[in-house]
XYZ file of C-alpha atoms in Angstrom:
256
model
C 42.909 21.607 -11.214
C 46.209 24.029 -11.107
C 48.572 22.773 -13.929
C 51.627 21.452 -13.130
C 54.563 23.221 -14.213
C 58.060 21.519 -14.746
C 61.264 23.216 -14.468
C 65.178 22.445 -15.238
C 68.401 24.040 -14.460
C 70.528 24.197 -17.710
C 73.968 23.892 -18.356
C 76.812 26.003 -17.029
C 77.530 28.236 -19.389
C 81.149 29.778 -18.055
C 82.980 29.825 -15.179
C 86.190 31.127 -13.554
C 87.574 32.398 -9.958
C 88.001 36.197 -9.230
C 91.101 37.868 -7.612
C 88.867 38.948 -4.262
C 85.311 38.226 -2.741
C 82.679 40.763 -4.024
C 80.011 41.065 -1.212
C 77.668 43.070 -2.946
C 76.768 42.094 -6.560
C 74.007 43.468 -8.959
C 73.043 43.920 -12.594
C 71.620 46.289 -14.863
C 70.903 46.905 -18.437
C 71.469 49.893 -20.332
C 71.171 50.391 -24.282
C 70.165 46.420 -24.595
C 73.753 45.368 -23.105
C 73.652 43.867 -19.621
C 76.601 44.734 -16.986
C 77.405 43.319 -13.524
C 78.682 45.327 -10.942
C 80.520 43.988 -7.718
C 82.058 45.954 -4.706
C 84.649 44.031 -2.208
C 83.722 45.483 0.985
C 87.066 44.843 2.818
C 89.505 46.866 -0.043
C 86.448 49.065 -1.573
C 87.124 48.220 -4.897
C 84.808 48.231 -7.251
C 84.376 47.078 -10.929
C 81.498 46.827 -14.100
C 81.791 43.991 -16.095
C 79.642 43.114 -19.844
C 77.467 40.124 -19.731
C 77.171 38.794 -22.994
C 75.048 36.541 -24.786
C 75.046 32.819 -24.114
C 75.876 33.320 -20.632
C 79.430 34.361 -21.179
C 81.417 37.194 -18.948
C 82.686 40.110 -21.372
C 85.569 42.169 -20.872
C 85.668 45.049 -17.926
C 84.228 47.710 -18.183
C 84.837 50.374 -15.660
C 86.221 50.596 -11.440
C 87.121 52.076 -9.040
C 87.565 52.624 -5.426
C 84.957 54.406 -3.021
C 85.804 55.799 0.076
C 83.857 53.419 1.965
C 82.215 50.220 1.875
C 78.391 49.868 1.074
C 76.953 46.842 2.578
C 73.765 47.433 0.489
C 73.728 48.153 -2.967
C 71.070 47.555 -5.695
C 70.330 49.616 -9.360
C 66.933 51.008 -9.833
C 64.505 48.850 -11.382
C 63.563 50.922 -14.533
C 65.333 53.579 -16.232
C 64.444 57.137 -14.891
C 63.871 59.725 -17.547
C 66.339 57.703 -19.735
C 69.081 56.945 -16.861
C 69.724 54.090 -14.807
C 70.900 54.687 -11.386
C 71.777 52.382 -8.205
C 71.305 53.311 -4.551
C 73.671 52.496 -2.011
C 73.769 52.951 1.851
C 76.918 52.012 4.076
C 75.325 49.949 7.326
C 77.827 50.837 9.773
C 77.773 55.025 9.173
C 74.332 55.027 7.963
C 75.513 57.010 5.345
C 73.749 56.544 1.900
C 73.667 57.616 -1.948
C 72.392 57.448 -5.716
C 74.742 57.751 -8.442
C 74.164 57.101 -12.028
C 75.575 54.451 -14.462
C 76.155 55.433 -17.869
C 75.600 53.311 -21.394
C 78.865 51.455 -21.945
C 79.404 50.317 -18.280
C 80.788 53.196 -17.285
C 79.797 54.827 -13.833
C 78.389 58.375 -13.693
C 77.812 60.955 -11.383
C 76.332 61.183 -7.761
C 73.436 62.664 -7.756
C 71.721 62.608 -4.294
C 73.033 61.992 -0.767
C 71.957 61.750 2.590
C 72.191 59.545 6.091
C 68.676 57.601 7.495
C 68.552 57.626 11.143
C 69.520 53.634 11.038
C 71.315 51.500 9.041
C 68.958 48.543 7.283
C 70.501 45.496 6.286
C 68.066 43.607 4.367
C 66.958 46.062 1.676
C 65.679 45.338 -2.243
C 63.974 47.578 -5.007
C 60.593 46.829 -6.652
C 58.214 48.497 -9.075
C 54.632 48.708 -9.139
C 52.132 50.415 -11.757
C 54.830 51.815 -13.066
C 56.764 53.642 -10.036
C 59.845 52.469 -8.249
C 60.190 51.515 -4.764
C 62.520 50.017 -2.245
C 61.774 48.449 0.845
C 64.152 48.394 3.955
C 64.264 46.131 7.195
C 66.307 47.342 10.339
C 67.484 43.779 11.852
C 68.098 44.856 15.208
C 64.660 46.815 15.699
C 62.452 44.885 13.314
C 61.492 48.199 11.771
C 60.096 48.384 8.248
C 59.484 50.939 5.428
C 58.748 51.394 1.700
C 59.964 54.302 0.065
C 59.879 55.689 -3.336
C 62.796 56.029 -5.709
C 62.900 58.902 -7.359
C 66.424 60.985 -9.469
C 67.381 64.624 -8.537
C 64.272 65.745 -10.731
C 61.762 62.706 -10.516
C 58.280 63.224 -9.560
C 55.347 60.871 -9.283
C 52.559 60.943 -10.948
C 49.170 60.581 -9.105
C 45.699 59.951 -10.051
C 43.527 62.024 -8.693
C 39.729 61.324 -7.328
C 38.525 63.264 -10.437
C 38.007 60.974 -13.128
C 40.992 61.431 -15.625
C 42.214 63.866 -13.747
C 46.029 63.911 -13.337
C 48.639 66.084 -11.091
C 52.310 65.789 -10.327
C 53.082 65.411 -6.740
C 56.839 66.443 -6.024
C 59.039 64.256 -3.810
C 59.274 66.686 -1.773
C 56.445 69.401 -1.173
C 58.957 72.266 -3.464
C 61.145 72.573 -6.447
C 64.524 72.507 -4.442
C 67.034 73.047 -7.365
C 67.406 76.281 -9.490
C 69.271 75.551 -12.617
C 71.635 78.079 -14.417
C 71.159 78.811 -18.156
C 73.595 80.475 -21.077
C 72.044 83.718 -22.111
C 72.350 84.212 -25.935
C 73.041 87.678 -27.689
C 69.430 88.539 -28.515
C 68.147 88.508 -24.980
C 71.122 90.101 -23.652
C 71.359 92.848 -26.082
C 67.403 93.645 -25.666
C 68.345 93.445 -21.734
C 71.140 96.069 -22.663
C 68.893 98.476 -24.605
C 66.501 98.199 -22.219
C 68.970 99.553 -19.521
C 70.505 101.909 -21.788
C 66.841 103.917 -22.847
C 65.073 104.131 -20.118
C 67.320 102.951 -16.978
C 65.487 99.245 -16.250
C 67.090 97.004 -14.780
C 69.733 94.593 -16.565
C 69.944 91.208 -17.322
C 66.490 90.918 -16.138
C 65.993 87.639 -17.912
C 69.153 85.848 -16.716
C 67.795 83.833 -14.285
C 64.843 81.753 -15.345
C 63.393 81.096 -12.025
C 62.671 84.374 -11.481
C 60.182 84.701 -14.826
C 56.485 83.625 -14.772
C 55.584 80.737 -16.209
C 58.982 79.926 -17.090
C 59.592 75.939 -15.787
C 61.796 72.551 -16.405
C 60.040 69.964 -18.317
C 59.136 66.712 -17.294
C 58.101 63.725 -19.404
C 54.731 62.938 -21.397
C 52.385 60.965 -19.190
C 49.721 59.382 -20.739
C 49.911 62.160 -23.679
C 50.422 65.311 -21.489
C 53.293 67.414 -20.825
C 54.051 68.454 -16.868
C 56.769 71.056 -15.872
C 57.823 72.277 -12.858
C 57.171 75.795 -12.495
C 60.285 77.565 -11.127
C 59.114 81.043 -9.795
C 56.362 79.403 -8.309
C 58.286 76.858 -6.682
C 55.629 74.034 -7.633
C 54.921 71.332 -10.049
C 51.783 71.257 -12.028
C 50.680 70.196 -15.405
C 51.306 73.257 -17.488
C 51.645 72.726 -21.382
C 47.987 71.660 -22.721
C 48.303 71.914 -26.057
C 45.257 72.216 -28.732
C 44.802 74.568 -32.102
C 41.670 76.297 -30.108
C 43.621 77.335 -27.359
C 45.811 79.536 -29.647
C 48.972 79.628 -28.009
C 52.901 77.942 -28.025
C 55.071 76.959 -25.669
C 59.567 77.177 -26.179
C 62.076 75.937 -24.099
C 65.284 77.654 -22.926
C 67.927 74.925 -22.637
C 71.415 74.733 -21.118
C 73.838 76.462 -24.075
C 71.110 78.861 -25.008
């Protein structure tokens, strides 16, 4: 017999009356502090606020004012390589985004854009074995989907049919950014002598993409390293580390 399980609503903890109606309302955590976000949809003004403990409202935190109004609006529901980001989509223009919110309550960048083919009203994010998804409902056709939330440089990690086998499936099927890198003085001066001696070409090495084997990291899964591979235009496990193998891996990074 199914236990019975009893369950009470507890006593208001704060209240209060805004200056304007907020039609869209979410939040998110970041850094163990919790923030709420609100848009009015009739000025476009938007604000963060803190949530604090004992279910009081802290102090403001950040706003703003987009250019439009986003009937639909909801934060991702896990961090993505150590960022939390919301998703967005404007009903009437079909227009929609992902922009990142930043520890503090502040509000970051955008990151990705785009317009669907329809605007979908009813729409909510979800995660499962570890991925995030959203799922969207058109109410005027009845049309559904599900699709994956990923950031700029997310990928998802599948399981193959071998067993423990593992490979990184892009969101889409290629690498479609190609990031610039400062070039220190010891690779630029070799570049230089190389030129200079026997007439190669120079600055050969300035643009990583354009080097085998050279790629942009991506996170340990399940004790692994996986990279994109730039030249290539693919992603694919490519660190496996072990003292037989003989070998080591460096990374080039943004400021040399």
């Amino acid at each position: 017999m199914a236990k019975k399980i009893s369950m009470q609503i507890g006593e208001e903890t704060a209240n209060g009356r805004w200056n304007n109606a907020y039609g869209v309302q979410f939040s998110f955590s970041i850094d163990g502090r919790v923030f709420f976000y609100g848009q009015n949809l009739s000025t476009n003004y938007w604000f963060i606020q803190e949530l604090l403990p004992g279910g009081k409202m802290g102090n403001e935190t950040a706003n703003g004012r987009w250019n439009n109004a986003y009937g639909v609006q909801f934060p991702y529901p896990k961090p993505v390589y150590g960022c939390v980001f919301f998703y967005g989509q404007n009903t009437d223009t079909k227009y929609w985004f992902v922009q990142q919110l930043l520890p503090g309550g502040k509000m970051g960048e955008e990151v990705t854009n785009g317009r669907w083919n329809n605007s979908y009203q009813v729409q909510f994010p979800f995660q499962v074995s570890g991925l995030s998804y959203f799922y969207g409902q058109n109410q005027s056709t009845n049309y559904w989907f599900i699709q994956e939330l990923v950031s700029a440089t997310q990928y998802t990690i599948e399981t193959n049919r071998a067993p423990a086998a593992l490979s990184v499936v892009a969101a889409s099927s290629t690498v479609d950014f190609r990031p610039s890198y400062a070039v220190g003085w010891v690779p630029y001066l070799a570049d230089w002598k190389n030129y200079v001696l026997s007439g190669g070409p120079i600055f050969r090495y300035h643009d990583p993409s354009e080097i085998d084997g050279v790629g942009i990291l991506l996170p340990l899964v399940k004790g692994k390293l996986y990279g994109d591979q730039l030249k290539r235009r693919v992603t694919e496990e490519v660190l496996l580390y072990g003292k037989e193998m003989g070998h080591y891996s460096w990374a080039l990074v943004p400021g040399g």
